[in-house]
Coordinates of C-alpha atoms in Angstrom, one line a residue:
X1 CA 59.2 159.0 124.0
X2 CA 58.8 158.3 120.3
X3 CA 60.2 154.8 120.4
X4 CA 57.6 152.1 120.0
X5 CA 57.9 149.3 122.5
X6 CA 58.3 145.7 121.1
X7 CA 55.4 143.4 121.4
X8 CA 55.9 140.3 123.4
X9 CA 53.9 137.2 122.5
X10 CA 55.5 135.4 125.4
X11 CA 58.4 133.0 125.7
X12 CA 61.9 133.4 124.3
X13 CA 62.8 136.6 122.4
X14 CA 65.5 137.3 119.9
X15 CA 68.9 138.9 120.2
X16 CA 72.4 138.0 118.8
X17 CA 76.1 138.5 118.3
X18 CA 79.1 138.4 116.0
X19 CA 81.7 136.4 117.9
X20 CA 85.4 135.8 117.9
X21 CA 86.3 132.1 117.8
X22 CA 89.3 130.8 119.7
X23 CA 89.3 127.7 117.5
X24 CA 87.4 126.6 114.4
X25 CA 84.0 125.0 114.9
X26 CA 81.7 123.2 112.5
X27 CA 78.4 121.3 112.4
X28 CA 78.1 117.9 110.8
X29 CA 75.1 117.8 108.4
X30 CA 73.3 114.5 108.3
X31 CA 71.0 114.8 105.3
X32 CA 70.2 111.1 105.3
X33 CA 68.9 111.1 108.8
X34 CA 65.2 110.6 109.4
X35 CA 63.3 113.6 110.9
X36 CA 62.8 113.0 114.6
X37 CA 59.4 112.5 115.9
X38 CA 57.6 113.8 119.0
X39 CA 57.3 117.2 120.6
X40 CA 60.4 119.2 119.8
X41 CA 61.6 122.8 120.3
X42 CA 61.0 124.7 117.1
X43 CA 62.4 128.1 116.3
X44 CA 61.1 130.2 113.4
X45 CA 63.7 132.8 112.4
X46 CA 63.3 135.9 110.3
X47 CA 66.3 137.3 108.5
X48 CA 68.0 140.2 110.3
X49 CA 71.0 142.4 109.5
X50 CA 74.5 141.5 110.6
X51 CA 75.7 143.1 113.8
X52 CA 78.6 144.8 112.0
X53 CA 76.3 146.3 109.4
X54 CA 74.1 147.6 112.2
X55 CA 77.2 149.1 113.9
X56 CA 78.1 151.0 110.8
X57 CA 74.6 152.2 110.2
X58 CA 74.3 153.5 113.7
X59 CA 78.0 154.7 113.7
X60 CA 78.6 153.2 117.1
X61 CA 81.9 152.0 118.6
X62 CA 80.6 148.6 119.6
X63 CA 78.5 146.0 117.9
X64 CA 75.5 144.5 119.6
X65 CA 74.5 140.8 119.4
X66 CA 72.9 138.7 116.7
X67 CA 71.9 135.8 119.1
X68 CA 68.5 134.3 119.4
X69 CA 68.3 132.3 122.7
X70 CA 67.3 128.6 122.4
X71 CA 66.8 128.1 126.1
X72 CA 69.2 125.1 126.0
X73 CA 72.4 124.2 127.7
X74 CA 74.7 121.8 125.7
X75 CA 77.0 119.9 128.0
X76 CA 80.6 119.5 126.9
X77 CA 81.0 116.7 124.4
X78 CA 77.3 115.9 124.1
X79 CA 75.6 115.8 120.7
X80 CA 72.6 118.0 119.8
X81 CA 70.7 117.6 116.5
X82 CA 69.1 120.5 114.7
X83 CA 66.9 120.1 111.7
X84 CA 66.9 123.1 109.4
X85 CA 64.5 124.3 106.7
X86 CA 65.0 127.6 104.9
X87 CA 63.0 129.3 102.1
X88 CA 65.6 131.1 100.0
X89 CA 69.1 129.6 100.5
X90 CA 70.1 131.7 103.5
X91 CA 71.0 129.5 106.4
X92 CA 71.3 130.1 110.2
X93 CA 74.2 129.3 112.5
X94 CA 74.2 127.8 115.9
X95 CA 76.5 129.2 118.7
X96 CA 77.5 127.5 121.9
X97 CA 78.6 129.4 124.9
X98 CA 78.1 132.8 126.4
X99 CA 81.3 134.9 126.5
X100 CA 83.5 135.0 129.6
X101 CA 81.5 132.3 131.4
X102 CA 83.5 129.1 130.8
X103 CA 86.0 128.1 133.5
X104 CA 88.4 126.9 130.7
X105 CA 89.7 130.1 129.0
X106 CA 90.1 128.2 125.8
X107 CA 86.4 128.5 125.4
X108 CA 86.1 132.2 126.4
X109 CA 84.2 133.1 123.3
X110 CA 81.1 131.5 121.7
X111 CA 81.8 128.9 119.1
X112 CA 79.9 129.2 115.8
X113 CA 78.5 126.2 113.9
X114 CA 77.2 127.0 110.4
X115 CA 74.1 124.9 109.7
X116 CA 73.2 123.1 106.5
X117 CA 69.7 122.4 105.3
X118 CA 68.5 119.1 106.7
X119 CA 69.6 117.4 109.9
X120 CA 72.8 118.7 111.6
X121 CA 74.6 117.3 114.6
X122 CA 76.8 119.5 116.7
X123 CA 79.0 118.7 119.7
X124 CA 81.1 121.3 121.5
X125 CA 84.1 120.4 123.7
X126 CA 83.5 123.5 126.0
X127 CA 79.7 123.3 126.3
X128 CA 77.5 126.2 127.1
X129 CA 74.2 127.9 126.4
X130 CA 72.9 127.5 122.8
X131 CA 72.0 130.4 120.6
X132 CA 71.0 130.8 116.9
X133 CA 71.7 133.6 114.5
X134 CA 70.2 134.2 111.0
X135 CA 71.7 137.0 108.9
X136 CA 69.5 137.8 105.9
X137 CA 66.9 139.8 104.2
X138 CA 63.7 140.5 106.3
X139 CA 61.8 138.3 103.9
X140 CA 64.1 135.3 104.6
X141 CA 62.8 132.6 106.9
X142 CA 64.4 129.6 108.5
X143 CA 62.9 126.9 110.8
X144 CA 65.1 125.1 113.2
X145 CA 63.8 122.1 115.1
X146 CA 65.9 120.7 118.0
X147 CA 65.8 117.0 119.0
X148 CA 65.6 114.1 119.6
X149 CA 67.4 114.4 122.9
X150 CA 64.2 114.7 124.8
X151 CA 64.4 118.5 124.8
X152 CA 61.3 120.0 126.3
X153 CA 60.1 123.3 125.0
X154 CA 57.5 125.5 123.7
X155 CA 57.0 126.2 119.9
X156 CA 58.4 129.4 118.6
X157 CA 56.5 131.8 116.4
X158 CA 57.3 135.2 114.8
X159 CA 56.1 138.3 116.6
X160 CA 54.3 140.8 114.4
X161 CA 56.3 143.9 113.5
X162 CA 56.0 146.6 116.1
X163 CA 58.2 149.1 114.5
X164 CA 61.3 148.1 116.5
X165 CA 62.1 144.8 114.8
X166 CA 60.7 141.3 114.5
X167 CA 62.1 139.1 117.2
X168 CA 61.4 135.4 117.3
X169 CA 59.5 134.6 120.4
X170 CA 58.0 131.5 122.0
X171 CA 54.4 130.9 122.8
X172 CA 53.7 129.6 126.2
X173 CA 53.5 125.8 126.5
X174 CA 54.1 123.1 129.1
X175 CA 57.5 121.7 129.5
X176 CA 57.7 118.2 128.1
X177 CA 60.1 115.3 127.9
X178 CA 63.3 114.7 129.7
X179 CA 65.1 117.9 130.9
X180 CA 68.4 116.8 129.5
X181 CA 69.4 120.1 127.7
X182 CA 66.8 122.5 129.1
X183 CA 67.9 125.5 131.0
X184 CA 65.7 127.6 133.4
X185 CA 64.4 130.5 131.3
X186 CA 62.1 133.3 132.4
X187 CA 60.5 134.8 129.3
X188 CA 58.8 138.1 129.6
X189 CA 55.0 137.7 129.5
X190 CA 55.4 134.1 128.6
X191 CA 56.5 132.6 131.9
X192 CA 54.8 132.9 135.3
X193 CA 57.0 133.4 138.3
X194 CA 55.8 130.1 139.7
X195 CA 56.7 128.3 136.5
X196 CA 60.1 129.8 136.6
X197 CA 60.8 129.0 140.2
X198 CA 59.8 125.4 139.4
X199 CA 62.3 125.3 136.6
X200 CA 65.0 126.5 139.0
X201 CA 64.2 123.5 141.2
X202 CA 63.9 120.9 138.5
X203 CA 66.2 121.9 135.6
X204 CA 69.4 121.6 137.7
X205 CA 71.8 120.2 135.1
X206 CA 72.3 123.6 133.5
X207 CA 74.9 125.8 135.1
X208 CA 73.2 128.9 133.7
X209 CA 69.9 130.6 134.0
X210 CA 68.5 133.1 131.4
X211 CA 66.0 135.9 131.5
X212 CA 64.7 136.9 128.1
X213 CA 62.6 139.8 126.7
X214 CA 62.3 141.3 123.2
X215 CA 65.5 143.4 123.6
X216 CA 67.3 141.6 126.3
X217 CA 69.1 138.3 127.0
X218 CA 70.4 138.1 130.6
X219 CA 72.6 135.1 131.1
X220 CA 73.5 134.3 134.8
X221 CA 75.6 131.6 136.4
X222 CA 73.3 129.4 138.4
X223 CA 75.1 129.6 141.7
X224 CA 75.0 133.4 141.4
X225 CA 71.3 133.6 140.4
X226 CA 70.2 131.4 143.3
X227 CA 71.5 133.9 145.8
X228 CA 68.8 136.4 144.7
X229 CA 66.2 134.1 143.1
X230 CA 63.1 135.6 144.9
X231 CA 62.5 138.6 142.7
X232 CA 59.8 139.9 140.4
X233 CA 61.5 138.9 137.1
X234 CA 58.8 140.3 134.9
X235 CA 59.4 143.7 136.5
X236 CA 63.1 143.4 136.2
X237 CA 62.8 142.8 132.5
X238 CA 60.4 145.7 132.2
X239 CA 62.9 148.0 133.7
X240 CA 65.8 146.7 131.5
X241 CA 63.6 147.2 128.4
X242 CA 63.0 150.8 129.5
X243 CA 66.7 151.4 129.9
X244 CA 67.2 150.3 126.3
X245 CA 64.3 152.4 125.1
X246 CA 65.6 155.5 126.8
X247 CA 69.1 155.1 125.5
X248 CA 67.8 154.4 122.0
X249 CA 65.6 157.5 122.2
X250 CA 68.5 159.8 123.2
X251 CA 70.4 158.2 120.4
X252 CA 67.8 159.6 118.0
X253 CA 66.6 156.1 116.9
X254 CA 63.1 157.4 116.5
X255 CA 62.0 155.4 113.4
X256 CA 61.7 158.6 111.3
X257 CA 63.6 156.8 108.5
X258 CA 65.3 153.4 107.9
X259 CA 68.6 155.0 108.9
X260 CA 67.2 156.2 112.2
X261 CA 65.2 153.0 113.1
X262 CA 65.9 151.2 116.4
X263 CA 68.0 148.1 115.8
X264 CA 66.1 144.8 115.4
X265 CA 69.0 143.2 117.3
X266 CA 69.1 142.8 121.0
X267 CA 71.5 143.3 124.0
X268 CA 73.2 140.5 125.8
X269 CA 74.0 141.1 129.5
X270 CA 76.2 138.4 131.0
X271 CA 77.2 137.5 134.5
X272 CA 80.8 136.7 133.9
X273 CA 83.5 134.7 135.8
X274 CA 86.0 136.7 137.9
X275 CA 89.0 135.5 135.8
X276 CA 87.8 137.5 132.8
X277 CA 87.8 141.2 131.9
X278 CA 89.3 144.2 133.7
X279 CA 88.3 143.0 137.2
X280 CA 86.1 146.1 137.9
X281 CA 82.4 146.1 138.6
X282 CA 81.3 145.6 135.0
X283 CA 82.5 146.2 131.5
X284 CA 81.3 146.5 127.9
X285 CA 82.7 145.3 124.6
X286 CA 81.5 144.0 121.2
X287 CA 78.3 141.9 121.5
X288 CA 77.7 142.0 125.2
X289 CA 78.0 143.8 128.5
X290 CA 79.5 142.0 131.5
X291 CA 78.8 142.0 135.2
X292 CA 80.7 140.4 138.0
X293 CA 79.0 138.6 140.9
X294 CA 79.0 141.5 143.4
X295 CA 77.2 143.8 141.0
X296 CA 74.9 141.1 139.7
X297 CA 73.6 140.2 143.1
X298 CA 73.3 143.8 144.4
X299 CA 72.1 145.6 141.3
X300 CA 71.6 143.8 138.0
X301 CA 69.2 141.1 139.3
X302 CA 67.2 143.3 141.7
X303 CA 64.4 145.1 140.0
X304 CA 64.1 148.0 142.4
X305 CA 67.9 148.5 142.4
X306 CA 67.9 148.6 138.6
X307 CA 65.4 151.4 138.8
X308 CA 67.0 153.4 141.7
X309 CA 70.7 152.7 141.7
X310 CA 71.3 150.9 138.4
X311 CA 73.9 153.4 137.1
X312 CA 76.3 150.6 136.2
X313 CA 73.7 148.9 134.0
X314 CA 72.8 152.2 132.3
X315 CA 76.5 153.0 131.9
X316 CA 77.6 149.7 130.3
X317 CA 74.6 149.6 127.9
X318 CA 75.4 153.2 127.1
X319 CA 78.8 152.1 125.8
X320 CA 77.0 150.2 123.0
X321 CA 75.3 153.5 122.0
X322 CA 78.4 155.7 121.9
X323 CA 79.2 157.0 118.4
X324 CA 82.7 156.9 116.9
X325 CA 82.8 160.4 115.6
X326 CA 82.7 162.2 118.9
X327 CA 84.2 159.6 121.2
X328 CA 87.9 160.3 121.5
X329 CA 89.6 157.9 123.9
X330 CA 89.7 160.6 126.6
X331 CA 85.9 160.7 126.6
X332 CA 85.2 157.0 126.6
X333 CA 84.1 157.0 130.3
X334 CA 82.5 160.5 130.1
X335 CA 80.1 160.8 127.2
X336 CA 78.7 157.3 128.0
X337 CA 77.0 158.9 131.0
X338 CA 74.9 161.1 128.8
X339 CA 72.8 157.9 128.4
X340 CA 73.1 157.1 132.1
X341 CA 71.7 160.6 133.1
X342 CA 68.9 160.2 130.7
X343 CA 67.8 156.9 132.3
X344 CA 68.0 158.5 135.7
X345 CA 65.6 161.2 134.6
X346 CA 63.3 158.6 133.1
X347 CA 63.1 156.8 136.5
X348 CA 62.6 160.1 138.4
X349 CA 65.9 159.7 140.3
X350 CA 68.2 162.6 141.4
X351 CA 71.0 163.3 138.9
X352 CA 74.4 162.0 139.9
X353 CA 75.7 165.5 139.0
X354 CA 73.6 166.9 141.8
X355 CA 74.1 164.2 144.4
X356 CA 77.8 164.4 143.9
X357 CA 78.0 168.2 144.0
X358 CA 79.6 168.1 140.5
X359 CA 78.1 171.5 139.4
X360 CA 79.4 173.3 142.5
X361 CA 82.9 172.0 142.3
X362 CA 83.2 172.1 138.5
X363 CA 81.8 175.6 138.0
X364 CA 84.2 176.9 140.7
X365 CA 87.1 175.9 138.5
X366 CA 86.0 178.0 135.5
X367 CA 87.7 178.9 133.3
X368 CA 89.2 175.4 133.4
X369 CA 92.9 175.1 132.5
X370 CA 93.1 171.3 132.1
X371 CA 90.0 169.3 131.2
X372 CA 91.8 166.0 131.9
X373 CA 92.4 167.2 135.5
X374 CA 88.7 167.4 136.3
X375 CA 87.0 164.7 138.4
X376 CA 84.9 162.2 136.7
X377 CA 81.5 163.8 137.2
X378 CA 82.9 167.3 136.7
X379 CA 83.9 166.2 133.2
X380 CA 80.3 165.3 132.5
X381 CA 78.9 168.8 133.6
X382 CA 79.5 170.6 130.2
X383 CA 77.7 167.8 128.3
X384 CA 74.6 168.2 130.5
X385 CA 74.9 172.0 130.2
X386 CA 74.4 171.7 126.4
X387 CA 71.1 169.8 127.0
X388 CA 70.0 172.4 129.5
X389 CA 70.8 175.2 127.0
X390 CA 69.5 173.6 123.8
X391 CA 66.8 171.2 125.1
X392 CA 66.3 167.4 125.4
X393 CA 66.4 167.0 121.6
X394 CA 70.0 168.1 121.4
X395 CA 71.7 164.7 121.6
X396 CA 69.1 162.9 119.5
X397 CA 69.8 165.5 116.7
X398 CA 73.6 165.0 117.1
X399 CA 73.2 161.2 116.7
X400 CA 71.0 161.6 113.7
X401 CA 73.3 164.0 111.9
X402 CA 76.3 161.8 112.6
X403 CA 74.5 158.8 111.1
X404 CA 73.5 160.8 108.1
X405 CA 77.0 162.0 107.3
X406 CA 79.1 159.1 108.7
X407 CA 82.3 161.1 109.1
X408 CA 85.6 159.3 108.9
X409 CA 87.7 159.2 112.0
X410 CA 90.2 157.0 113.7
X411 CA 90.1 155.7 117.3
X412 CA 93.8 156.8 117.6
X413 CA 93.1 160.4 116.3
X414 CA 91.7 162.2 119.3
X415 CA 92.4 165.6 117.8
X416 CA 90.1 164.9 114.9
X417 CA 87.4 163.4 117.1
X418 CA 87.4 166.5 119.4
X419 CA 87.2 168.6 116.3
X420 CA 84.2 166.6 115.0
X421 CA 82.6 166.9 118.5
X422 CA 83.0 170.7 118.3
X423 CA 81.6 170.9 114.8
X424 CA 78.6 168.7 115.3
X425 CA 77.7 170.2 118.6
X426 CA 77.8 173.7 117.2
X427 CA 75.9 172.8 114.0
X428 CA 73.1 171.1 116.0
X429 CA 73.0 174.1 118.4
X430 CA 73.1 176.6 115.6
X431 CA 75.7 178.5 117.6
X432 CA 79.4 178.8 117.6
X433 CA 80.5 177.0 120.8
X434 CA 84.1 178.0 120.7
X435 CA 83.9 180.1 123.9
X436 CA 82.1 177.4 125.8
X437 CA 84.6 174.7 124.7
X438 CA 87.5 176.9 125.5
X439 CA 86.1 177.7 129.0
X440 CA 86.1 174.0 129.7
X441 CA 89.5 173.5 128.2
X442 CA 88.4 170.7 125.8
X443 CA 91.5 169.8 123.8
X444 CA 90.1 170.9 120.5
X445 CA 93.1 171.7 118.2
X446 CA 93.4 175.2 116.8
X447 CA 92.8 173.8 113.3
X448 CA 89.5 172.5 114.7
X449 CA 88.5 175.9 116.0
X450 CA 89.4 177.4 112.6
X451 CA 86.9 174.9 110.9
X452 CA 84.3 176.0 113.5
X453 CA 84.9 179.7 112.8
X454 CA 84.5 179.0 109.1
X455 CA 80.9 178.0 109.7
X456 CA 80.0 181.6 110.5
X457 CA 77.6 180.7 113.3
X458 CA 76.3 183.2 115.8
X459 CA 77.3 183.3 119.4
X460 CA 75.1 181.6 122.1
X461 CA 72.3 183.7 123.5
X462 CA 73.3 182.9 127.1
X463 CA 76.3 181.9 129.1
X464 CA 76.0 178.1 128.9
X465 CA 78.9 177.6 131.4
X466 CA 76.7 178.9 134.3
X467 CA 73.8 176.5 133.7
X468 CA 73.1 173.9 136.4
X469 CA 70.4 171.8 138.1
X470 CA 69.3 171.5 141.7

């Protein structure tokens, strides 16, 4: 794997999101207020790109998150002060609430509070976990100090660049002061399991628990988390980091250029309330992936299950890597599993295509007359066959070429996106894949096949439709 892992200095790591606001929110600057004394939580932020700018750079369907976790829970109606210093005029924002976690649907989405230089006071009627975001140039810096509400916490420092971004992380330090706003947080390589279990027993006012690593924020409702609290949380975060690394690698985010660099933003995984979302096992959207209680307690929060049967986690995070150009709506739940299969291979697990006999049943239907009529895993078979025929570098090359050319397409124009899929797959393979695509009955329009023929590419050297795994 060419992707460099992020260095963890311990404590809380960065991630973030662009959010939709159900109602306006603001912070009240108090420039005349005196700086608060005593030990306070301090976060040093480095400027990072906006999530939408990153989405367009990577050409993905969904944005990821801009949030930097503060490790605090702000109760509804309570006031929190934040003292801000910045070096070049760019200023951070505070956000309250993780999406789809508030029992009051009026507060479904996080509320944003732009911060001014000096002392700010924020109060949120819905309450929720507190996050920061700081959009700006890499050279931009901002320091945010929380207090004086007796907030216990470590001091934050900047991690050195490791090639994957510069998350703000916290050094290990003793918890101090009253636990008014502190939430239980397990920070990768910065919190021992014993310390975290003690937080769970003593920091009981927060209805949420968070697990944090350089690329991950995992926000879980307390009552759900306590059902499976006795786990190796360092190992859990290690596995989740590996999931992201594998999916970034197959996305061609190899650091070979600025265009192909892994995103410095993170992923937000949220244990959501049952009244939100499509009422399935889990779902993905802009800024976060969501997991209902049954999946959280049987897969997401269990390290060994993430490694062996964590397909749902791989799948939902994969949605945030899908590119627009070759994701017609008919393939939304198909091509996402290119990433899922890659993670299975990384963990040495049998392919779902093999365990579900998808090769046998799908190949028996060739030539296919109706791609839409294939079963879910049968639809995935031809995508894996292209890797078997052209090597593991096939999809990384597809992703890189799409980023380089950024072709225009519309989510409602499936014909164009199937055409782009045919063109990009053939160009990367260096072969005219018309016969292969027709054999699987992909709904590429005849005009798309005409564009493909105009490339003048040679035919494949072998019959790709017969390729399979055992």
